[in-house]
Amino acid sequence: MATKRVPQKPVATDSTIADVVETLDKPVEYVRRVLEKLERCKRAHGDAQVRLGVRGRAECPNYLIEYVREDPKTHERAVYQDAAYSGSTHRELAPKHIEDARNWSPEEMNITAVSALIGRLRNPRAPSSRFADED
C-alpha cells in the first residue's frame, strides 16, 4: 500500500520561531526544548540567541544556537555558533550543517524573546504586557 506524501510547507527565509509557531507540530514542546538549549548556551557563554533553519520542515525546523561576544578594546560584537539541532529530535547536528549560511534565517530571537513566547503559548489569555489594559 502506497502512502500519500504531504507536500512540505516551506519556511520563509527570514523567519523566526515566533513567525512559524502556528505551523509547529507541538509548539509548546518545541519552544521549551529550544529554550533548554538557549539556557545551556547562556550558562556557558553569557549570551544566547537562536536562528531558524529555513530548508527543512515547517512543522519542526532545525535551529542554530549562537552567542554574541563584544571585544573589550574595540567594542566590536562578534557572533559565534554554539551548536545546531534537529527540530524533530532536538539532538545536536554535525558541524557541517552550521557552515552553510543558506540553511539559517538571518533573523534571530534572543533568550528573552523565546522565554516570552513560551509564556504566551502556555497562557494565551494572559495580557502580553503589564500595560495591556491601560488604554
XYZ file of N, CA and C in Angstrom:
405
model
N 0.841 -1.174 0.000
C 0.000 0.000 0.000
C 0.889 1.241 0.000
N 0.647 2.134 -0.905
C 1.442 3.348 -1.012
C 0.936 4.383 -0.016
N 1.885 5.108 0.572
C 1.489 6.183 1.480
C 1.479 7.492 0.724
N 0.543 8.310 1.072
C 0.401 9.599 0.421
C 1.360 10.596 1.070
N 2.184 11.234 0.259
C 3.118 12.235 0.773
C 2.444 13.590 0.809
N 2.534 14.223 1.943
C 2.005 15.569 2.090
C 3.137 16.528 1.725
N 2.895 17.465 0.824
C 3.971 18.385 0.447
C 4.425 19.227 1.636
N 5.729 19.468 1.699
C 6.278 20.277 2.768
C 5.866 21.724 2.615
N 5.537 22.337 3.737
C 5.256 23.766 3.730
C 6.600 24.463 3.912
N 6.971 25.356 2.996
C 8.278 25.996 3.109
C 8.327 26.995 4.263
N 9.533 27.191 4.779
C 9.777 28.182 5.813
C 10.328 29.422 5.115
N 9.745 30.577 5.383
C 10.256 31.818 4.787
C 11.699 32.030 5.209
N 12.508 32.552 4.311
C 13.947 32.649 4.564
C 14.317 33.613 5.687
N 13.414 34.481 6.109
C 13.721 35.411 7.197
C 12.863 35.145 8.440
N 12.466 33.899 8.637
C 11.577 33.533 9.740
C 12.301 33.430 11.074
N 11.528 33.675 12.128
C 11.950 33.370 13.492
C 10.965 32.326 14.024
N 11.237 31.814 15.198
C 10.312 30.840 15.793
C 8.929 31.469 15.970
N 8.886 32.721 16.375
C 7.599 33.406 16.557
C 6.802 33.449 15.257
N 7.494 33.545 14.132
C 6.811 33.607 12.832
C 6.177 32.272 12.440
N 6.760 31.161 12.867
C 6.278 29.841 12.431
C 5.577 29.064 13.539
N 5.391 29.668 14.696
C 4.847 28.940 15.837
C 3.500 28.282 15.522
N 2.692 28.897 14.670
C 1.378 28.344 14.315
C 1.491 27.076 13.471
N 2.618 26.871 12.802
C 2.784 25.696 11.940
C 3.494 24.544 12.640
N 4.002 24.762 13.852
C 4.738 23.718 14.565
C 3.806 22.585 14.990
N 4.312 21.348 14.929
C 3.532 20.189 15.357
C 3.119 20.300 16.823
N 4.094 20.555 17.684
C 3.862 20.674 19.126
C 4.546 21.943 19.592
N 3.901 23.097 19.437
C 4.577 24.369 19.686
C 5.160 24.531 21.088
N 4.430 24.172 22.130
C 4.937 24.356 23.491
C 6.166 23.485 23.717
N 6.095 22.234 23.314
C 7.228 21.319 23.497
C 8.437 21.770 22.678
N 8.210 22.177 21.436
C 9.307 22.634 20.571
C 10.010 23.839 21.193
N 9.242 24.852 21.573
C 9.825 26.072 22.137
C 10.494 25.775 23.479
N 9.917 24.891 24.280
C 10.524 24.509 25.559
C 11.893 23.886 25.343
N 11.993 22.992 24.354
C 13.279 22.325 24.076
C 14.310 23.314 23.538
N 13.875 24.246 22.691
C 14.785 25.287 22.200
C 15.270 26.138 23.375
N 14.366 26.492 24.270
C 14.725 27.301 25.433
C 15.745 26.581 26.315
N 15.622 25.263 26.464
C 16.621 24.493 27.218
C 18.014 24.668 26.614
N 18.094 24.589 25.284
C 19.390 24.735 24.605
C 19.922 26.161 24.761
N 19.035 27.150 24.690
C 19.442 28.537 24.884
C 19.978 28.765 26.294
N 19.302 28.199 27.285
C 19.752 28.361 28.672
C 21.113 27.706 28.893
N 21.344 26.560 28.276
C 22.642 25.898 28.383
C 23.732 26.780 27.777
N 23.471 27.357 26.615
C 24.422 28.241 25.947
C 24.678 29.489 26.800
N 23.633 30.052 27.369
C 23.802 31.250 28.185
C 24.649 30.966 29.418
N 24.452 29.809 30.040
C 25.281 29.442 31.197
C 26.753 29.323 30.796
N 26.997 28.772 29.613
C 28.378 28.547 29.158
C 29.045 29.809 28.622
N 28.276 30.679 27.958
C 28.879 31.800 27.238
C 28.355 33.179 27.645
N 27.353 33.236 28.513
C 26.830 34.516 28.964
C 25.802 35.148 28.048
N 25.500 34.511 26.935
C 24.549 35.054 25.970
C 24.014 33.900 25.143
N 22.834 34.093 24.551
C 22.280 33.056 23.675
C 21.198 33.641 22.784
N 21.199 33.181 21.530
C 20.154 33.530 20.574
C 19.963 32.344 19.647
N 18.849 32.335 18.932
C 18.529 31.202 18.062
C 18.144 31.702 16.676
N 18.613 30.985 15.663
C 18.225 31.213 14.270
C 17.509 29.949 13.802
N 16.520 30.131 12.987
C 15.703 29.031 12.499
C 16.266 28.461 11.204
N 16.201 27.156 11.064
C 16.555 26.515 9.806
C 15.454 26.767 8.789
N 15.827 27.162 7.588
C 14.817 27.537 6.589
C 14.739 26.547 5.429
N 15.463 25.448 5.514
C 15.459 24.493 4.409
C 14.770 23.180 4.770
N 14.215 23.089 5.961
C 13.580 21.849 6.400
C 12.073 21.978 6.489
N 11.495 21.147 7.338
C 10.042 21.116 7.515
C 9.579 22.211 8.459
N 8.534 22.917 8.080
C 7.996 23.998 8.914
C 7.378 23.465 10.206
N 7.005 22.181 10.226
C 6.379 21.601 11.416
C 7.383 21.376 12.539
N 8.667 21.279 12.203
C 9.713 21.070 13.210
C 11.074 21.480 12.628
N 11.256 22.770 12.357
C 12.501 23.210 11.718
C 13.722 23.057 12.623
N 14.853 22.786 11.990
C 16.115 22.758 12.718
C 16.400 24.163 13.230
N 17.334 24.267 14.171
C 17.676 25.588 14.703
C 19.140 25.643 15.102
N 19.675 26.860 15.086
C 21.073 27.125 15.374
C 21.156 28.025 16.595
N 21.898 27.571 17.610
C 22.101 28.360 18.818
C 23.436 29.100 18.683
N 23.404 30.398 18.962
C 24.589 31.245 18.848
C 24.739 32.098 20.106
N 25.895 32.742 20.216
C 26.102 33.724 21.272
C 26.923 34.880 20.718
N 26.795 36.035 21.347
C 27.470 37.244 20.901
C 28.490 37.631 21.963
N 29.660 37.991 21.497
C 30.714 38.487 22.387
C 31.163 39.855 21.888
N 31.459 40.735 22.827
C 31.960 42.056 22.477
C 33.424 42.148 22.866
N 34.246 42.620 21.941
C 35.660 42.815 22.208
C 35.795 44.001 23.165
N 36.434 43.801 24.329
C 36.510 44.888 25.307
C 37.301 46.104 24.823
N 38.238 45.903 23.920
C 39.049 47.029 23.434
C 38.367 47.771 22.293
N 37.868 47.050 21.297
C 37.286 47.688 20.107
C 35.777 47.863 20.203
N 35.150 47.182 21.145
C 33.697 47.183 21.320
C 32.960 46.631 20.107
N 33.672 45.894 19.268
C 33.024 45.231 18.140
C 32.370 43.956 18.638
N 31.176 43.695 18.117
C 30.432 42.495 18.504
C 30.633 41.423 17.447
N 30.858 40.216 17.909
C 31.030 39.080 17.005
C 30.080 37.969 17.426
N 29.502 37.293 16.438
C 28.575 36.191 16.692
C 29.324 34.876 16.513
N 29.139 33.969 17.469
C 29.772 32.652 17.429
C 28.687 31.587 17.471
N 28.847 30.548 16.684
C 27.893 29.448 16.682
C 28.218 28.504 17.834
N 27.194 28.115 18.570
C 27.346 27.143 19.649
C 27.089 25.748 19.095
N 25.878 25.515 18.573
C 25.524 24.205 18.020
C 24.230 24.316 17.235
N 24.049 23.389 16.294
C 22.796 23.275 15.538
C 22.075 22.025 16.012
N 20.752 22.080 15.989
C 19.940 20.971 16.500
C 18.844 20.596 15.519
N 18.500 19.326 15.533
C 17.377 18.820 14.767
C 16.090 19.331 15.409
N 15.182 19.815 14.605
C 13.915 20.291 15.142
C 12.978 19.177 15.560
N 13.182 17.980 15.028
C 12.293 16.870 15.383
C 12.794 16.084 16.594
N 14.103 15.933 16.742
C 14.646 15.154 17.865
C 15.333 16.021 18.915
N 15.692 17.238 18.560
C 16.428 18.176 19.410
C 17.811 17.645 19.770
N 18.322 16.767 18.925
C 19.696 16.290 19.083
C 20.628 17.165 18.257
N 21.871 17.267 18.712
C 22.850 18.100 18.031
C 23.163 17.551 16.645
N 23.236 18.446 15.674
C 23.581 18.085 14.303
C 25.092 18.183 14.108
N 25.581 17.550 13.079
C 27.003 17.602 12.747
C 27.399 19.043 12.413
N 28.631 19.438 12.722
C 29.086 20.811 12.445
C 28.938 21.246 10.995
N 28.944 20.315 10.058
C 28.822 20.697 8.642
C 27.506 21.425 8.350
N 26.482 21.186 9.153
C 25.190 21.847 8.956
C 25.258 23.336 9.289
N 26.131 23.698 10.202
C 26.261 25.093 10.616
C 26.897 25.928 9.514
N 27.836 25.346 8.806
C 28.674 26.093 7.864
C 27.916 26.724 6.705
N 26.883 26.097 6.211
C 26.158 26.626 5.059
C 25.148 27.678 5.525
N 25.464 28.942 5.301
C 24.617 30.047 5.763
C 23.217 29.994 5.166
N 23.061 29.352 3.999
C 21.732 29.267 3.376
C 20.766 28.440 4.212
N 21.289 27.637 5.143
C 20.430 26.819 5.995
C 19.678 27.640 7.039
N 20.166 28.843 7.350
C 19.679 29.576 8.512
C 19.081 30.932 8.154
N 18.042 31.283 8.857
C 17.431 32.599 8.712
C 18.419 33.666 9.180
N 18.418 34.834 8.545
C 19.279 35.918 9.031
C 18.716 36.573 10.297
N 17.463 36.294 10.611
C 16.814 36.869 11.794
C 16.987 35.934 12.989
N 17.233 36.523 14.152
C 17.405 35.710 15.348
C 16.430 36.146 16.436
N 16.254 35.286 17.419
C 15.490 35.610 18.629
C 16.425 35.387 19.801
N 16.459 36.345 20.731
C 17.296 36.143 21.909
C 16.531 35.325 22.951
N 17.227 34.948 23.994
C 16.636 34.072 25.004
C 15.437 34.731 25.687
N 15.464 36.037 25.853
C 14.345 36.745 26.478
C 13.086 36.644 25.618
N 13.249 36.817 24.302
C 12.100 36.732 23.395
C 11.523 35.321 23.358
N 12.376 34.310 23.399
C 11.884 32.925 23.395
C 11.176 32.616 24.712
N 11.687 33.124 25.827
C 11.011 32.944 27.124
C 9.629 33.576 27.106
N 9.527 34.766 26.531
C 8.227 35.434 26.435
C 7.276 34.648 25.541
N 7.804 34.095 24.456
C 6.971 33.310 23.534
C 6.394 32.085 24.226
N 7.199 31.365 24.982
C 6.665 30.164 25.651
C 5.648 30.567 26.715
N 5.842 31.710 27.340
C 4.852 32.202 28.301
C 3.514 32.455 27.636
N 3.540 33.057 26.452
C 2.287 33.312 25.711
C 1.650 32.005 25.250
N 2.460 31.028 24.871
C 1.910 29.746 24.431
C 1.257 28.997 25.584
N 1.870 29.062 26.739
C 1.335 28.348 27.908
C 0.117 29.027 28.500
N 0.030 30.337 28.353
C -1.089 31.085 28.922
C -1.543 32.144 27.919
N -2.275 31.719 26.889
C -2.649 32.660 25.820
C -3.606 33.763 26.251
N -4.297 33.597 27.359
C -5.256 34.620 27.803
C -4.617 35.692 28.677
N -3.364 35.491 29.067
C -2.681 36.484 29.903
C -2.367 37.725 29.071
N -2.380 38.889 29.682
C -2.014 40.101 28.939
C -0.568 39.991 28.449
N -0.315 40.501 27.260
C 1.020 40.374 26.684
C 2.019 41.305 27.348
N 1.547 42.322 28.043
C 2.443 43.175 28.815
C 1.674 43.708 30.014
N 2.405 44.258 30.953
C 1.723 44.779 32.140
C 0.937 46.043 31.845
N 1.139 46.632 30.652
C 0.427 47.834 30.267
C -0.730 47.533 29.306
N -1.027 46.276 29.049
C -2.004 45.892 28.033
C -3.395 46.457 28.299
N -3.791 46.547 29.567
C -5.147 47.004 29.850
C -5.178 48.456 30.324
N -4.151 49.228 30.041
C -4.103 50.619 30.483
C -4.307 51.579 29.334
N -5.246 51.348 28.451
C -5.502 52.257 27.325
C -6.365 53.417 27.702
